[in-house]
PDB file of C-alpha atoms in Angstrom:
ATOM      1  CA  GLN K  23      25.050  32.341 -15.084  1.00  0.00           C
ATOM      2  CA  VAL K  24      23.611  35.310 -16.894  1.00  0.00           C
ATOM      3  CA  GLN K  25      26.052  37.880 -18.191  1.00  0.00           C
ATOM      4  CA  LEU K  26      25.157  41.516 -18.732  1.00  0.00           C
ATOM      5  CA  VAL K  27      26.809  43.948 -21.101  1.00  0.00           C
ATOM      6  CA  GLU K  28      26.087  47.636 -20.754  1.00  0.00           C
ATOM      7  CA  SER K  29      26.570  50.387 -23.268  1.00  0.00           C
ATOM      8  CA  GLY K  30      25.578  53.956 -23.952  1.00  0.00           C
ATOM      9  CA  GLY K  31      27.261  55.980 -21.226  1.00  0.00           C
ATOM     10  CA  GLY K  32      29.244  59.110 -21.888  1.00  0.00           C
ATOM     11  CA  LEU K  33      29.382  62.857 -21.554  1.00  0.00           C
ATOM     12  CA  VAL K  34      26.176  64.821 -21.991  1.00  0.00           C
ATOM     13  CA  GLN K  35      25.266  68.429 -21.398  1.00  0.00           C
ATOM     14  CA  PRO K  36      22.690  69.410 -18.792  1.00  0.00           C
ATOM     15  CA  GLY K  37      19.241  69.174 -20.303  1.00  0.00           C
ATOM     16  CA  GLY K  38      20.404  66.646 -22.851  1.00  0.00           C
ATOM     17  CA  SER K  39      19.533  63.009 -23.404  1.00  0.00           C
ATOM     18  CA  LEU K  40      21.292  59.695 -23.228  1.00  0.00           C
ATOM     19  CA  ARG K  41      20.214  56.095 -23.714  1.00  0.00           C
ATOM     20  CA  LEU K  42      21.742  53.228 -21.789  1.00  0.00           C
ATOM     21  CA  SER K  43      21.410  49.607 -22.866  1.00  0.00           C
ATOM     22  CA  CYS K  44      21.897  46.375 -20.983  1.00  0.00           C
ATOM     23  CA  ALA K  45      21.966  43.091 -22.883  1.00  0.00           C
ATOM     24  CA  ALA K  46      21.599  39.814 -21.013  1.00  0.00           C
ATOM     25  CA  SER K  47      22.929  36.492 -22.265  1.00  0.00           C
ATOM     26  CA  GLY K  48      22.478  33.014 -20.856  1.00  0.00           C
ATOM     27  CA  THR K  49      21.186  29.991 -22.701  1.00  0.00           C
ATOM     28  CA  ASN K  50      17.777  28.840 -21.475  1.00  0.00           C
ATOM     29  CA  PHE K  51      17.811  31.143 -18.483  1.00  0.00           C
ATOM     30  CA  ARG K  52      14.620  32.934 -17.590  1.00  0.00           C
ATOM     31  CA  ILE K  53      15.120  36.639 -17.036  1.00  0.00           C
ATOM     32  CA  ASP K  54      12.788  38.148 -14.473  1.00  0.00           C
ATOM     33  CA  ALA K  55      13.099  41.691 -13.137  1.00  0.00           C
ATOM     34  CA  MET K  56      15.755  43.966 -14.570  1.00  0.00           C
ATOM     35  CA  GLY K  57      16.829  47.347 -13.338  1.00  0.00           C
ATOM     36  CA  TRP K  58      19.379  50.067 -12.858  1.00  0.00           C
ATOM     37  CA  TYR K  59      21.329  51.369  -9.906  1.00  0.00           C
ATOM     38  CA  ARG K  60      23.830  54.191  -9.898  1.00  0.00           C
ATOM     39  CA  GLN K  61      26.736  55.236  -7.759  1.00  0.00           C
ATOM     40  CA  ALA K  62      28.275  58.686  -7.650  1.00  0.00           C
ATOM     41  CA  PRO K  63      31.760  59.258  -6.204  1.00  0.00           C
ATOM     42  CA  GLY K  64      31.723  59.079  -2.419  1.00  0.00           C
ATOM     43  CA  GLN K  65      28.097  58.011  -2.304  1.00  0.00           C
ATOM     44  CA  GLN K  66      26.259  54.761  -1.819  1.00  0.00           C
ATOM     45  CA  ARG K  67      24.775  52.911  -4.718  1.00  0.00           C
ATOM     46  CA  GLU K  68      21.136  53.920  -5.188  1.00  0.00           C
ATOM     47  CA  PHE K  69      18.201  52.413  -6.989  1.00  0.00           C
ATOM     48  CA  VAL K  70      17.182  54.223 -10.160  1.00  0.00           C
ATOM     49  CA  ALA K  71      14.503  52.140 -11.864  1.00  0.00           C
ATOM     50  CA  ASP K  72      13.350  48.602 -12.488  1.00  0.00           C
ATOM     51  CA  VAL K  73      10.981  46.769 -14.783  1.00  0.00           C
ATOM     52  CA  SER K  74       9.375  43.384 -14.274  1.00  0.00           C
ATOM     53  CA  ALA K  75       9.101  40.755 -16.963  1.00  0.00           C
ATOM     54  CA  GLY K  76       5.500  41.836 -17.340  1.00  0.00           C
ATOM     55  CA  GLY K  77       6.398  45.496 -17.767  1.00  0.00           C
ATOM     56  CA  LEU K  78       5.662  46.954 -14.339  1.00  0.00           C
ATOM     57  CA  ARG K  79       8.025  49.834 -13.642  1.00  0.00           C
ATOM     58  CA  ASN K  80       9.339  51.632 -10.592  1.00  0.00           C
ATOM     59  CA  TYR K  81      11.438  54.787 -10.448  1.00  0.00           C
ATOM     60  CA  LEU K  82      13.503  56.789  -8.045  1.00  0.00           C
ATOM     61  CA  ASP K  83      11.460  59.909  -7.292  1.00  0.00           C
ATOM     62  CA  SER K  84      14.104  62.276  -8.595  1.00  0.00           C
ATOM     63  CA  VAL K  85      14.101  60.674 -12.052  1.00  0.00           C
ATOM     64  CA  LYS K  86      10.354  60.278 -12.506  1.00  0.00           C
ATOM     65  CA  GLY K  87       9.182  62.086 -15.607  1.00  0.00           C
ATOM     66  CA  ARG K  88      12.728  62.303 -16.967  1.00  0.00           C
ATOM     67  CA  PHE K  89      13.905  58.705 -17.236  1.00  0.00           C
ATOM     68  CA  THR K  90      12.083  55.845 -18.907  1.00  0.00           C
ATOM     69  CA  ILE K  91      12.975  52.213 -18.404  1.00  0.00           C
ATOM     70  CA  SER K  92      11.951  49.636 -20.979  1.00  0.00           C
ATOM     71  CA  ARG K  93      12.854  46.147 -22.094  1.00  0.00           C
ATOM     72  CA  ASP K  94      12.683  43.954 -25.151  1.00  0.00           C
ATOM     73  CA  ASN K  95      12.049  40.462 -23.813  1.00  0.00           C
ATOM     74  CA  ALA K  96      12.722  38.871 -27.187  1.00  0.00           C
ATOM     75  CA  LYS K  97      16.213  40.327 -27.113  1.00  0.00           C
ATOM     76  CA  ASN K  98      16.710  40.121 -23.332  1.00  0.00           C
ATOM     77  CA  THR K  99      17.728  43.739 -23.486  1.00  0.00           C
ATOM     78  CA  MET K 100      16.804  46.598 -21.211  1.00  0.00           C
ATOM     79  CA  TYR K 101      17.064  50.312 -21.852  1.00  0.00           C
ATOM     80  CA  LEU K 102      17.171  53.466 -19.791  1.00  0.00           C
ATOM     81  CA  GLU K 103      16.177  56.577 -21.696  1.00  0.00           C
ATOM     82  CA  MET K 104      17.521  59.568 -19.808  1.00  0.00           C
ATOM     83  CA  ASN K 105      16.072  62.955 -20.706  1.00  0.00           C
ATOM     84  CA  SER K 106      16.512  66.408 -19.194  1.00  0.00           C
ATOM     85  CA  VAL K 107      19.587  65.150 -17.412  1.00  0.00           C
ATOM     86  CA  LYS K 108      21.067  67.098 -14.540  1.00  0.00           C
ATOM     87  CA  PRO K 109      24.595  67.246 -13.102  1.00  0.00           C
ATOM     88  CA  GLU K 110      23.365  65.219 -10.139  1.00  0.00           C
ATOM     89  CA  ASP K 111      22.596  62.353 -12.508  1.00  0.00           C
ATOM     90  CA  SER K 112      26.330  61.911 -13.013  1.00  0.00           C
ATOM     91  CA  ALA K 113      27.335  58.468 -11.764  1.00  0.00           C
ATOM     92  CA  ILE K 114      28.328  55.012 -12.806  1.00  0.00           C
ATOM     93  CA  TYR K 115      25.174  53.202 -13.821  1.00  0.00           C
ATOM     94  CA  TYR K 116      24.902  49.477 -13.176  1.00  0.00           C
ATOM     95  CA  CYS K 117      22.257  47.235 -14.610  1.00  0.00           C
ATOM     96  CA  TYR K 118      21.110  44.010 -13.016  1.00  0.00           C
ATOM     97  CA  ALA K 119      18.949  41.074 -13.955  1.00  0.00           C
ATOM     98  CA  ASP K 120      17.224  38.527 -11.759  1.00  0.00           C
ATOM     99  CA  TRP K 121      17.213  35.092 -13.332  1.00  0.00           C
ATOM    100  CA  MET K 122      16.277  31.465 -12.967  1.00  0.00           C
ATOM    101  CA  SER K 123      18.373  28.689 -14.491  1.00  0.00           C
ATOM    102  CA  PRO K 124      17.007  25.579 -16.225  1.00  0.00           C
ATOM    103  CA  VAL K 125      17.518  23.706 -12.945  1.00  0.00           C
ATOM    104  CA  ALA K 126      15.580  26.300 -10.937  1.00  0.00           C
ATOM    105  CA  GLU K 127      18.594  28.040  -9.463  1.00  0.00           C
ATOM    106  CA  VAL K 128      17.918  31.763  -8.937  1.00  0.00           C
ATOM    107  CA  GLY K 129      20.304  34.629  -8.807  1.00  0.00           C
ATOM    108  CA  ARG K 130      21.110  38.197  -9.747  1.00  0.00           C
ATOM    109  CA  SER K 131      23.759  39.287 -12.180  1.00  0.00           C
ATOM    110  CA  TRP K 132      25.273  42.747 -12.509  1.00  0.00           C
ATOM    111  CA  GLY K 133      26.708  44.625 -15.420  1.00  0.00           C
ATOM    112  CA  GLN K 134      30.182  46.107 -15.379  1.00  0.00           C
ATOM    113  CA  GLY K 135      28.888  49.663 -15.096  1.00  0.00           C
ATOM    114  CA  THR K 136      28.815  52.522 -17.548  1.00  0.00           C
ATOM    115  CA  GLN K 137      29.753  56.056 -16.633  1.00  0.00           C
ATOM    116  CA  VAL K 138      27.457  58.997 -17.218  1.00  0.00           C
ATOM    117  CA  ILE K 139      28.846  62.501 -16.857  1.00  0.00           C
ATOM    118  CA  VAL K 140      26.494  65.453 -17.072  1.00  0.00           C
ATOM    119  CA  SER K 141      28.498  68.600 -17.567  1.00  0.00           C
ATOM    120  CA  SER K 142      28.693  71.654 -19.772  1.00  0.00           C
TER     121      SER K 142
END
């Protein structure tokens, strides 16, 4: 199994910036796509962004131009750079990673979530 550890959430003012990190661990596991979802209180979890192992990226329309997803394959770590944040970006952010084990088992692991609060 691949384990994910998130960090970087917190309180930020509207218009400010925040950087989330998601580190994956798992000996000899291949990490494929990685991404972020978020869930605000009383709402369903929604896709935010993802990045393939080759660097192809997708974004939720409302975060395009403000958020940037990236990854360091050597470190098995993914980042979400959040700029010009808005109150509606407030949510718990969950990272995920799709993986393949040494015996060709595939799966998806999730991080524990990190809370982002955008408020003045």
